[in-house]
Amino acid sequence: MTEVVYLHVGGPKSGTTFLQQVLETNSARLAEAGTLVVGPRLEAIHASMVVREDPRLDRLPESARGSWDRLVAQIRAWRGPAAILSYELFAGASIEQARVALGALEGLQVHVLVTARDLGKSIPSAWQEQLKFGLIRPLERWQPPAESAPESEWGWRTMQPANVAARWGVDLPPDQVHVITVPSHSRDNSELWRRFAQACGLSETSGLDLAVTRVNESLGLVEAELLRRVNKALDGRVQAGRQRSLWIRDVLAHQVLAGIGHEPIGLTPEHQELAREQAEEAITAIRAAGYRVHGDLEDLRPQAPPARLPNDVTEEELLEAAVLALADLLVWARDAGSDPRGAKEPGVRPVARPRGLAAARGMVGATLRRAAAPVRDRRVAELEARIAELEGQVHASRALHLRVATLTDLVEELLLPADLRDGELTMSAVREFRQRSL
Amino acid sequence: MSGSPRERLADVAGVREFEGVEQQLGRLEVAMAENRHLEALLAEQVDRVERAVINLLEKQHRRDQS
């Protein structure tokens, strides 16, 4: 029976994708060791929306509203001692929303986990995440939304760890609130996992596979500026959130632009000052609150080396990136089966791909698409099997109704007094009945 | 964040568009399951009435022969 729940609430861009991949990849091993990895992930995403009372829930299937309750039921039904639920956008919940969510876990020992990294790096990260949803404001004139902006998923409300810990940990003893810092000087994620595992009581769990595929969804400086200009040119033609996430984020940003260049994005002096202030506030508040720290709070201070800003990007650089992006996008559209004339032309050969990073990214994209086809086919096959099962049931139901109809006809005939019976009709009913029932 | 590779795969595969269909199908399956339960009771009754009718027809047939 579950005794302890580790609720990893965020924040975004703090190694959460890596940690969730490790948890998902090793869920069987962790289950053997007594720890449930609560999921699936889509359910966790919906659950975070339920907890945050996100109005976008209205546009999701009705079942999404029950996602938090289902995850809680999953946690309570677990036969092992511990469960881990991880999703970064729980971080945006208000104190009241967090209280309601934690109220559902009453009777269990809840530990809240907050991951955080160099807050200087968080600013361009948050800016480019907003670009993926249509932002057109240049970085130089943009600031992360303040803590008080409840609907901002990419601002200090979710990225500043002391804020998140204070909201989620308001009713918890400080030793049940954990702040895990992303090592600032290491590109090796195993140290981040070590810190996270320590917070979750998994330090002794051996045999875990940490070699998960790293998905690089970050844009380089030139590509981020290019995306900003594309957003401007789109002029609102891709509006709905779902459309933006699919076409701007997943296709253009992740499939195409993320593979072209990786030059880091710099910070304005104002941003640097802002990041320093936020880090100072966070470190002071975390120490004062007495939360358990895994790693080094100094990791939160901005330490990124100087880098160019988007307005330093030249028109030539943009043109070069735009040409590569256009070529990749064209090939992507063809591979995705978007034949504008509605028919495939036989004998069309694949265009030779550019070399270097774009080629590598293209290969990843193609692999993803190849991997996606069986996923779609399997889902279609599952739906077809379920429909076939229903059709079989309808067929059986129809056969029963015919039996009832035949029987009713015959009984009606037999119930008539002998002198009122139509001999022909009675015999017909008897024949029909014998044919169906005997 | 854009979600796990599994989710991105779901997006690329376009399978999220199936969610509405799956919801409807799920509701239909529940309705059909209730139907099946009721029809199982109905089928038992039909069996009994059919056996009674067969007995009746056999008796009539014997009477007509004699």
Coordinates of C-alpha atoms in Angstrom, one line a residue:
Chain A
M1 CA 0.0 0.0 0.0
T2 CA 1.3 3.4 -0.9
E3 CA 2.7 5.3 2.0
V4 CA 4.8 8.1 0.3
V5 CA 4.1 10.2 -2.8
Y6 CA 6.8 12.2 -4.5
L7 CA 5.1 14.9 -6.5
H8 CA 7.6 16.5 -8.9
V9 CA 5.8 19.7 -9.8
G10 CA 8.4 21.4 -12.0
G11 CA 9.6 23.8 -13.0
P12 CA 9.8 23.8 -16.8
K13 CA 13.2 23.7 -18.6
S14 CA 14.9 22.2 -15.6
G15 CA 15.8 18.7 -16.9
T16 CA 12.2 17.5 -16.5
T17 CA 12.1 15.8 -19.9
F18 CA 15.2 13.8 -19.0
L19 CA 14.0 12.8 -15.6
Q20 CA 10.6 11.8 -16.9
Q21 CA 12.2 9.7 -19.6
V22 CA 14.4 7.9 -17.1
L23 CA 11.3 7.3 -14.9
E24 CA 9.3 6.0 -17.9
T25 CA 12.1 3.9 -19.3
N26 CA 12.7 2.3 -15.9
S27 CA 9.2 2.0 -14.7
A28 CA 9.2 -1.8 -14.6
R29 CA 12.5 -1.8 -12.6
L30 CA 11.2 0.9 -10.2
A31 CA 7.9 -1.1 -9.8
E32 CA 9.9 -4.1 -8.8
A33 CA 11.7 -1.9 -6.2
G34 CA 8.3 -0.8 -4.9
T35 CA 8.0 2.6 -6.6
L36 CA 5.1 3.3 -9.0
V37 CA 5.8 5.8 -11.8
V38 CA 2.3 7.4 -12.1
G39 CA 1.1 7.9 -15.6
P40 CA 0.6 7.9 -18.5
R41 CA 2.1 11.2 -19.3
L42 CA -0.9 12.5 -21.2
E43 CA -3.0 11.9 -18.0
A44 CA -0.4 13.8 -16.0
I45 CA -0.7 16.8 -18.4
H46 CA -4.4 16.8 -18.2
A47 CA -4.2 16.3 -14.4
S48 CA -2.0 19.4 -14.1
M49 CA -4.7 21.3 -16.1
V50 CA -7.4 20.1 -13.7
V51 CA -5.3 21.1 -10.7
R52 CA -4.6 24.6 -12.2
E53 CA -8.3 24.9 -13.3
D54 CA -7.0 25.6 -16.8
P55 CA -9.8 26.9 -19.0
R56 CA -8.4 25.0 -22.0
L57 CA -9.8 21.8 -20.4
D58 CA -13.1 22.9 -22.0
R59 CA -11.7 22.1 -25.4
L60 CA -10.5 18.6 -24.3
P61 CA -12.6 15.4 -24.2
E62 CA -14.8 15.2 -21.2
S63 CA -12.7 12.4 -19.7
A64 CA -9.8 14.8 -19.2
R65 CA -11.6 16.3 -16.3
G66 CA -11.3 13.1 -14.3
S67 CA -7.6 12.8 -14.9
W68 CA -6.4 14.0 -11.4
D69 CA -8.9 11.8 -9.7
R70 CA -7.7 8.8 -11.7
L71 CA -4.1 9.5 -10.9
V72 CA -4.9 9.7 -7.2
A73 CA -6.8 6.4 -7.5
Q74 CA -3.8 4.9 -9.2
I75 CA -1.5 6.1 -6.4
R76 CA -3.9 4.7 -3.7
A77 CA -4.3 1.4 -5.5
W78 CA -0.5 0.8 -5.7
R79 CA 0.7 -2.1 -3.6
G80 CA 4.2 -0.8 -3.1
P81 CA 5.4 1.8 -0.6
A82 CA 6.0 4.8 -2.9
A83 CA 4.7 6.6 -6.0
I84 CA 6.3 9.3 -8.2
L85 CA 4.2 11.7 -10.3
S86 CA 6.2 14.1 -12.4
Y87 CA 5.0 16.9 -14.6
E88 CA 6.5 20.4 -14.8
L89 CA 3.4 22.5 -15.2
F90 CA 1.9 21.6 -11.8
A91 CA 4.3 24.3 -10.9
G92 CA 1.8 27.0 -11.9
A93 CA -0.8 26.1 -9.3
S94 CA -1.9 28.7 -6.7
I95 CA -1.7 27.9 -3.0
E96 CA -5.4 27.1 -3.0
Q97 CA -5.2 24.9 -6.0
A98 CA -2.2 23.1 -4.5
R99 CA -4.2 22.6 -1.3
V100 CA -7.1 21.1 -3.1
A101 CA -4.8 18.7 -5.0
L102 CA -2.9 17.7 -1.9
G103 CA -6.2 17.3 0.0
A104 CA -6.9 14.4 -2.4
L105 CA -3.8 12.7 -1.2
E106 CA -4.7 13.0 2.5
G107 CA -3.3 10.2 4.6
L108 CA -0.3 9.8 2.5
Q109 CA 3.1 11.3 3.2
V110 CA 3.5 13.8 0.3
H111 CA 7.0 15.1 -0.7
V112 CA 7.0 18.0 -3.1
L113 CA 10.0 18.1 -5.5
V114 CA 11.0 21.2 -7.4
T115 CA 13.8 21.2 -9.9
A116 CA 15.5 24.4 -11.0
R117 CA 18.6 25.6 -12.9
D118 CA 20.6 28.6 -13.7
L119 CA 17.9 31.3 -13.8
G120 CA 19.9 33.3 -16.4
K121 CA 19.4 30.4 -18.9
S122 CA 15.7 30.3 -18.0
I123 CA 15.0 33.6 -19.6
P124 CA 16.0 32.9 -23.2
S125 CA 14.5 29.4 -22.7
A126 CA 11.2 30.9 -21.7
W127 CA 11.3 33.4 -24.5
Q128 CA 11.8 30.7 -27.1
E129 CA 9.1 28.5 -25.6
Q130 CA 6.7 31.5 -26.1
L131 CA 8.0 31.9 -29.6
K132 CA 6.8 28.3 -30.3
F133 CA 3.3 29.6 -29.4
G134 CA 3.4 32.6 -31.7
L135 CA 5.2 35.3 -29.7
I136 CA 6.5 38.2 -31.9
R137 CA 8.1 40.4 -29.2
P138 CA 11.9 40.6 -29.5
L139 CA 13.9 39.2 -26.6
E140 CA 15.4 42.6 -26.0
R141 CA 12.0 44.0 -25.2
W142 CA 10.6 40.9 -23.4
Q143 CA 10.7 39.8 -19.8
P144 CA 9.4 36.6 -18.2
P145 CA 5.9 37.2 -16.8
A146 CA 5.8 37.9 -13.1
E147 CA 5.0 35.5 -10.3
S148 CA 1.5 37.1 -10.1
A149 CA 0.6 36.0 -13.7
P150 CA -1.2 32.8 -12.9
E151 CA -1.8 31.7 -16.5
S152 CA 1.8 32.0 -17.6
E153 CA 3.5 28.7 -18.0
W154 CA 6.8 30.3 -18.9
G155 CA 7.5 32.9 -16.3
W156 CA 8.9 33.4 -12.8
R157 CA 5.7 31.7 -11.4
T158 CA 6.9 28.3 -12.7
M159 CA 10.7 28.9 -13.1
Q160 CA 11.6 30.5 -9.8
P161 CA 11.9 27.5 -7.4
A162 CA 11.3 29.3 -4.1
N163 CA 7.9 30.6 -5.5
V164 CA 6.9 27.1 -6.6
A165 CA 8.1 25.4 -3.4
A166 CA 6.3 28.1 -1.2
R167 CA 3.0 27.5 -3.0
W168 CA 3.1 23.7 -3.0
G169 CA 4.8 23.4 0.3
V170 CA 2.6 25.8 2.2
D171 CA 1.1 23.1 4.5
L172 CA 4.0 20.7 4.4
P173 CA 6.9 20.3 6.9
P174 CA 10.0 21.8 5.3
D175 CA 11.8 18.5 5.2
Q176 CA 9.0 17.3 2.8
V177 CA 9.8 20.0 0.3
H178 CA 12.8 19.3 -1.9
V179 CA 14.7 21.7 -4.1
I180 CA 16.9 19.9 -6.7
T181 CA 19.3 22.0 -8.7
V182 CA 20.6 21.2 -12.2
P183 CA 24.4 21.1 -12.0
S184 CA 25.5 24.3 -13.8
H185 CA 28.9 23.0 -14.9
S186 CA 28.0 19.6 -16.1
R187 CA 26.5 18.4 -19.4
D188 CA 26.3 14.9 -17.9
N189 CA 22.7 14.4 -16.8
S190 CA 23.6 11.5 -14.5
E191 CA 24.4 14.0 -11.7
L192 CA 20.9 15.5 -12.1
W193 CA 19.4 12.0 -11.8
R194 CA 21.6 11.3 -8.7
R195 CA 20.2 14.4 -7.0
F196 CA 16.7 13.6 -8.0
A197 CA 17.0 9.9 -6.9
Q198 CA 18.3 11.1 -3.6
A199 CA 15.2 13.3 -3.1
C200 CA 12.9 10.4 -4.1
G201 CA 14.6 7.8 -1.9
L202 CA 15.9 6.0 -4.9
S203 CA 19.6 6.3 -4.3
E204 CA 19.9 2.6 -3.5
T205 CA 17.9 1.5 -6.5
S206 CA 20.4 0.0 -8.9
G207 CA 20.2 -1.3 -12.5
L208 CA 18.5 1.8 -13.9
D209 CA 19.1 2.8 -17.5
L210 CA 20.0 6.5 -17.7
A211 CA 21.0 6.3 -21.4
V212 CA 17.7 7.8 -22.6
T213 CA 17.6 9.5 -26.0
R214 CA 18.2 13.2 -25.5
V215 CA 15.7 15.2 -27.6
N216 CA 17.1 18.6 -28.4
E217 CA 14.2 21.0 -28.7
S218 CA 16.1 24.2 -28.1
L219 CA 16.5 26.7 -30.9
G220 CA 19.8 28.4 -31.7
L221 CA 20.0 32.2 -31.8
V222 CA 19.5 32.6 -35.5
E223 CA 16.7 30.1 -35.7
A224 CA 14.8 31.7 -32.7
E225 CA 15.0 35.1 -34.4
L226 CA 13.8 33.5 -37.7
L227 CA 10.9 31.9 -35.9
R228 CA 9.9 35.2 -34.4
R229 CA 9.8 36.8 -37.8
V230 CA 7.8 33.8 -39.2
N231 CA 5.3 34.4 -36.4
K232 CA 5.0 38.0 -37.5
A233 CA 4.5 37.0 -41.1
L234 CA 1.8 34.4 -40.1
D235 CA -0.2 37.4 -38.9
G236 CA -2.6 35.3 -36.8
R237 CA -3.3 32.7 -39.4
V238 CA -2.3 29.9 -37.0
Q239 CA -4.4 30.9 -34.0
A240 CA -5.8 28.1 -31.8
G241 CA -3.4 26.8 -29.1
R242 CA -3.6 23.3 -30.4
Q243 CA -2.8 24.4 -34.0
R244 CA 0.1 26.5 -32.7
S245 CA 1.6 23.6 -30.7
L246 CA 1.3 21.3 -33.7
W247 CA 2.5 23.5 -36.5
I248 CA 4.6 26.2 -35.0
R249 CA 6.1 24.2 -32.2
D250 CA 6.3 20.6 -33.3
V251 CA 6.7 20.9 -37.0
L252 CA 8.5 24.2 -37.6
A253 CA 10.4 24.6 -34.3
H254 CA 11.2 21.1 -33.3
Q255 CA 11.2 19.2 -36.6
V256 CA 13.0 21.9 -38.7
L257 CA 14.6 24.8 -36.9
A258 CA 16.0 22.9 -33.9
G259 CA 18.3 21.0 -36.2
I260 CA 19.8 23.9 -38.0
G261 CA 22.0 25.8 -35.5
H262 CA 22.7 25.8 -31.8
E263 CA 24.3 29.1 -31.0
P264 CA 23.4 30.1 -27.5
I265 CA 21.1 33.1 -26.9
G266 CA 22.5 35.9 -24.8
L267 CA 21.0 38.1 -22.1
T268 CA 20.6 41.8 -22.1
P269 CA 22.2 43.6 -19.1
E270 CA 18.7 44.0 -17.7
H271 CA 18.0 40.3 -18.0
Q272 CA 21.3 39.5 -16.3
E273 CA 20.4 41.8 -13.4
L274 CA 16.9 40.3 -13.3
A275 CA 18.2 36.8 -13.2
R276 CA 20.7 37.7 -10.5
E277 CA 17.9 39.2 -8.4
Q278 CA 15.6 36.2 -8.8
A279 CA 18.4 33.8 -8.0
E280 CA 19.3 35.8 -4.9
E281 CA 15.7 35.9 -3.8
A282 CA 15.3 32.2 -4.4
I283 CA 18.4 31.2 -2.6
T284 CA 17.6 33.3 0.4
A285 CA 13.9 32.1 0.6
I286 CA 14.9 28.4 0.2
R287 CA 17.5 28.7 3.0
A288 CA 15.1 30.6 5.2
A289 CA 12.3 28.0 4.7
G290 CA 14.6 25.1 5.5
Y291 CA 13.7 23.1 2.5
R292 CA 15.8 20.1 1.7
V293 CA 18.3 21.0 -1.0
H294 CA 19.8 18.4 -3.3
G295 CA 22.7 19.9 -5.2
D296 CA 24.0 23.4 -4.8
L297 CA 21.9 26.5 -4.6
E298 CA 24.7 28.4 -6.3
D299 CA 23.6 26.5 -9.4
L300 CA 20.7 29.0 -9.6
R301 CA 22.9 32.0 -10.2
P302 CA 23.4 33.2 -13.8
Q303 CA 26.7 31.9 -15.0
A304 CA 26.3 31.7 -18.7
P305 CA 29.2 33.1 -20.7
P306 CA 28.5 36.2 -22.9
A307 CA 26.6 35.4 -26.0
R308 CA 25.0 37.4 -28.9
L309 CA 21.4 38.7 -28.7
P310 CA 18.8 38.2 -31.4
N311 CA 19.2 41.7 -32.8
D312 CA 22.8 41.0 -33.5
V313 CA 21.8 38.4 -36.0
T314 CA 22.5 39.5 -39.6
E315 CA 20.2 39.4 -42.5
E316 CA 22.6 37.0 -44.3
E317 CA 22.5 34.6 -41.3
L318 CA 18.7 34.7 -41.3
L319 CA 18.6 34.1 -45.1
E320 CA 20.9 31.1 -44.8
A321 CA 18.8 29.6 -42.0
A322 CA 15.6 30.4 -43.8
V323 CA 16.8 28.6 -47.0
L324 CA 17.7 25.5 -45.0
A325 CA 14.4 25.6 -43.1
L326 CA 12.4 26.0 -46.3
A327 CA 14.2 23.0 -47.9
D328 CA 13.7 20.8 -44.8
L329 CA 10.1 21.9 -44.5
L330 CA 9.4 21.0 -48.1
V331 CA 10.9 17.6 -47.7
W332 CA 9.0 17.2 -44.4
A333 CA 5.7 18.0 -46.1
R334 CA 6.4 15.5 -48.9
D335 CA 7.4 12.8 -46.4
A336 CA 4.4 13.5 -44.3
G337 CA 2.3 12.7 -47.4
S338 CA 1.0 16.2 -48.0
D339 CA 0.5 15.8 -51.8
P340 CA -1.1 19.0 -52.9
R341 CA -2.7 17.4 -55.9
G342 CA -4.1 14.5 -53.8
A343 CA -2.2 11.8 -55.6
K344 CA 1.3 10.3 -55.3
E345 CA 3.5 10.6 -58.3
P346 CA 5.4 7.3 -58.9
G347 CA 9.1 7.6 -59.3
V348 CA 9.7 10.7 -57.4
R349 CA 13.1 10.4 -55.8
P350 CA 14.0 11.8 -52.4
V351 CA 15.9 15.0 -52.7
A352 CA 19.5 14.8 -51.5
R353 CA 19.6 16.2 -48.0
P354 CA 22.1 18.8 -46.9
R355 CA 25.1 17.7 -44.8
G356 CA 25.8 18.6 -41.2
L357 CA 23.5 19.3 -38.4
A358 CA 20.4 19.9 -40.6
A359 CA 21.0 16.5 -42.2
A360 CA 21.3 14.9 -38.8
R361 CA 18.1 16.6 -37.6
G362 CA 16.4 15.6 -40.8
M363 CA 17.3 12.0 -40.1
V364 CA 15.9 12.3 -36.6
G365 CA 12.7 13.7 -38.1
A366 CA 12.5 11.0 -40.7
T367 CA 13.1 8.4 -38.0
L368 CA 10.3 9.9 -35.9
R369 CA 8.0 9.8 -38.8
R370 CA 8.9 6.2 -39.6
A371 CA 8.3 5.4 -36.0
A372 CA 5.0 7.3 -36.1
A373 CA 3.5 5.3 -38.9
P374 CA 3.2 2.1 -37.0
V375 CA 1.8 4.0 -34.0
R376 CA -0.9 5.4 -36.2
D377 CA -1.5 2.1 -37.9
R378 CA -1.7 0.3 -34.5
R379 CA -4.1 2.8 -33.2
V380 CA -6.3 2.5 -36.3
A381 CA -6.1 -1.3 -36.1
E382 CA -7.2 -1.1 -32.4
L383 CA -10.1 1.1 -33.3
E384 CA -11.1 -1.2 -36.2
A385 CA -11.0 -4.2 -33.9
R386 CA -13.2 -2.5 -31.4
I387 CA -15.6 -1.5 -34.1
A388 CA -15.6 -5.1 -35.5
E389 CA -16.4 -6.4 -32.0
L390 CA -19.3 -3.9 -31.7
E391 CA -20.5 -5.0 -35.2
G392 CA -20.5 -8.6 -34.0
Q393 CA -22.5 -7.7 -31.0
V394 CA -25.0 -5.8 -33.1
H395 CA -25.3 -8.8 -35.4
A396 CA -26.0 -11.1 -32.5
S397 CA -28.5 -8.7 -31.1
R398 CA -30.3 -8.6 -34.5
A399 CA -30.5 -12.4 -34.6
L400 CA -32.1 -12.4 -31.1
H401 CA -34.6 -9.7 -32.2
L402 CA -35.5 -11.9 -35.2
R403 CA -36.1 -14.9 -33.0
V404 CA -38.4 -12.7 -30.8
A405 CA -40.3 -11.4 -33.8
T406 CA -40.8 -14.9 -35.2
L407 CA -41.8 -16.3 -31.9
T408 CA -44.3 -13.4 -31.3
D409 CA -45.9 -14.0 -34.7
L410 CA -46.3 -17.7 -34.0
V411 CA -47.6 -17.2 -30.4
E412 CA -50.1 -14.6 -31.7
E413 CA -51.4 -17.1 -34.2
L414 CA -51.6 -20.0 -31.7
L415 CA -53.4 -17.8 -29.2
L416 CA -56.2 -17.1 -31.6
P417 CA -59.3 -19.3 -31.2
A418 CA -59.2 -22.2 -33.7
D419 CA -62.1 -20.9 -35.8
L420 CA -60.5 -17.5 -36.3
R421 CA -57.1 -18.8 -37.3
D422 CA -55.9 -18.3 -40.9
G423 CA -54.5 -21.8 -41.7
E424 CA -52.1 -20.4 -44.3
L425 CA -50.7 -17.8 -41.9
T426 CA -50.4 -20.2 -39.0
M427 CA -48.5 -22.7 -41.2
S428 CA -46.2 -20.0 -42.5
A429 CA -45.5 -18.9 -38.9
V430 CA -44.8 -22.5 -37.9
R431 CA -42.5 -23.0 -40.9
E432 CA -40.6 -19.7 -40.1
F433 CA -40.3 -20.7 -36.4
R434 CA -39.0 -24.2 -37.2
Q435 CA -36.5 -22.8 -39.7
R436 CA -35.1 -20.3 -37.1
S437 CA -35.4 -22.2 -33.9
L438 CA -35.4 -26.0 -34.4
Chain B
M1 CA 7.5 21.8 -22.8
S2 CA 6.5 19.7 -25.7
G3 CA 6.0 16.4 -24.0
S4 CA 7.8 13.1 -24.1
P5 CA 9.0 11.5 -27.3
R6 CA 6.0 9.2 -27.0
E7 CA 3.7 12.2 -27.0
R8 CA 5.6 13.9 -29.9
L9 CA 5.3 10.6 -31.7
A10 CA 1.6 10.7 -31.1
D11 CA 1.4 14.2 -32.5
V12 CA 3.5 13.3 -35.6
A13 CA 1.4 10.2 -36.1
G14 CA -1.8 12.4 -35.9
V15 CA -3.3 9.9 -33.4
R16 CA -4.5 12.6 -31.0
E17 CA -7.2 13.3 -33.5
F18 CA -8.6 9.9 -32.7
E19 CA -9.3 10.8 -29.1
G20 CA -12.8 12.0 -29.8
V21 CA -13.6 8.9 -31.8
E22 CA -12.2 6.7 -28.9
Q23 CA -14.4 8.6 -26.4
Q24 CA -17.5 8.0 -28.5
L25 CA -16.6 4.4 -29.1
G26 CA -16.0 3.9 -25.4
R27 CA -19.5 5.3 -24.6
L28 CA -21.0 3.0 -27.3
E29 CA -19.2 0.0 -25.8
V30 CA -20.6 0.8 -22.4
A31 CA -24.1 1.1 -23.8
M32 CA -23.7 -2.2 -25.7
A33 CA -22.4 -4.0 -22.6
E34 CA -25.6 -2.9 -20.8
N35 CA -27.6 -4.0 -23.8
R36 CA -25.9 -7.4 -23.8
H37 CA -26.7 -7.9 -20.1
L38 CA -30.4 -7.2 -20.8
E39 CA -30.4 -9.4 -23.9
A40 CA -28.9 -12.3 -22.1
L41 CA -32.0 -12.3 -19.8
L42 CA -34.2 -11.9 -22.8
A43 CA -32.5 -14.8 -24.6
E44 CA -33.2 -17.1 -21.6
Q45 CA -36.9 -16.2 -21.7
V46 CA -37.0 -16.7 -25.4
D47 CA -35.5 -20.1 -25.0
R48 CA -38.2 -21.0 -22.4
V49 CA -41.0 -19.8 -24.6
E50 CA -39.6 -21.6 -27.6
R51 CA -39.4 -24.8 -25.7
A52 CA -43.0 -24.4 -24.6
V53 CA -44.2 -23.7 -28.2
I54 CA -42.3 -26.7 -29.4
N55 CA -44.0 -28.9 -26.8
L56 CA -47.4 -27.4 -27.8
L57 CA -46.8 -28.0 -31.5
E58 CA -45.7 -31.6 -30.8
K59 CA -48.9 -32.2 -28.7
Q60 CA -51.0 -30.7 -31.4
H61 CA -49.3 -32.8 -34.0
R62 CA -49.8 -36.0 -32.0
R63 CA -53.5 -35.1 -31.4
D64 CA -53.9 -34.5 -35.2
Q65 CA -52.3 -37.9 -35.9
S66 CA -54.5 -39.8 -33.5

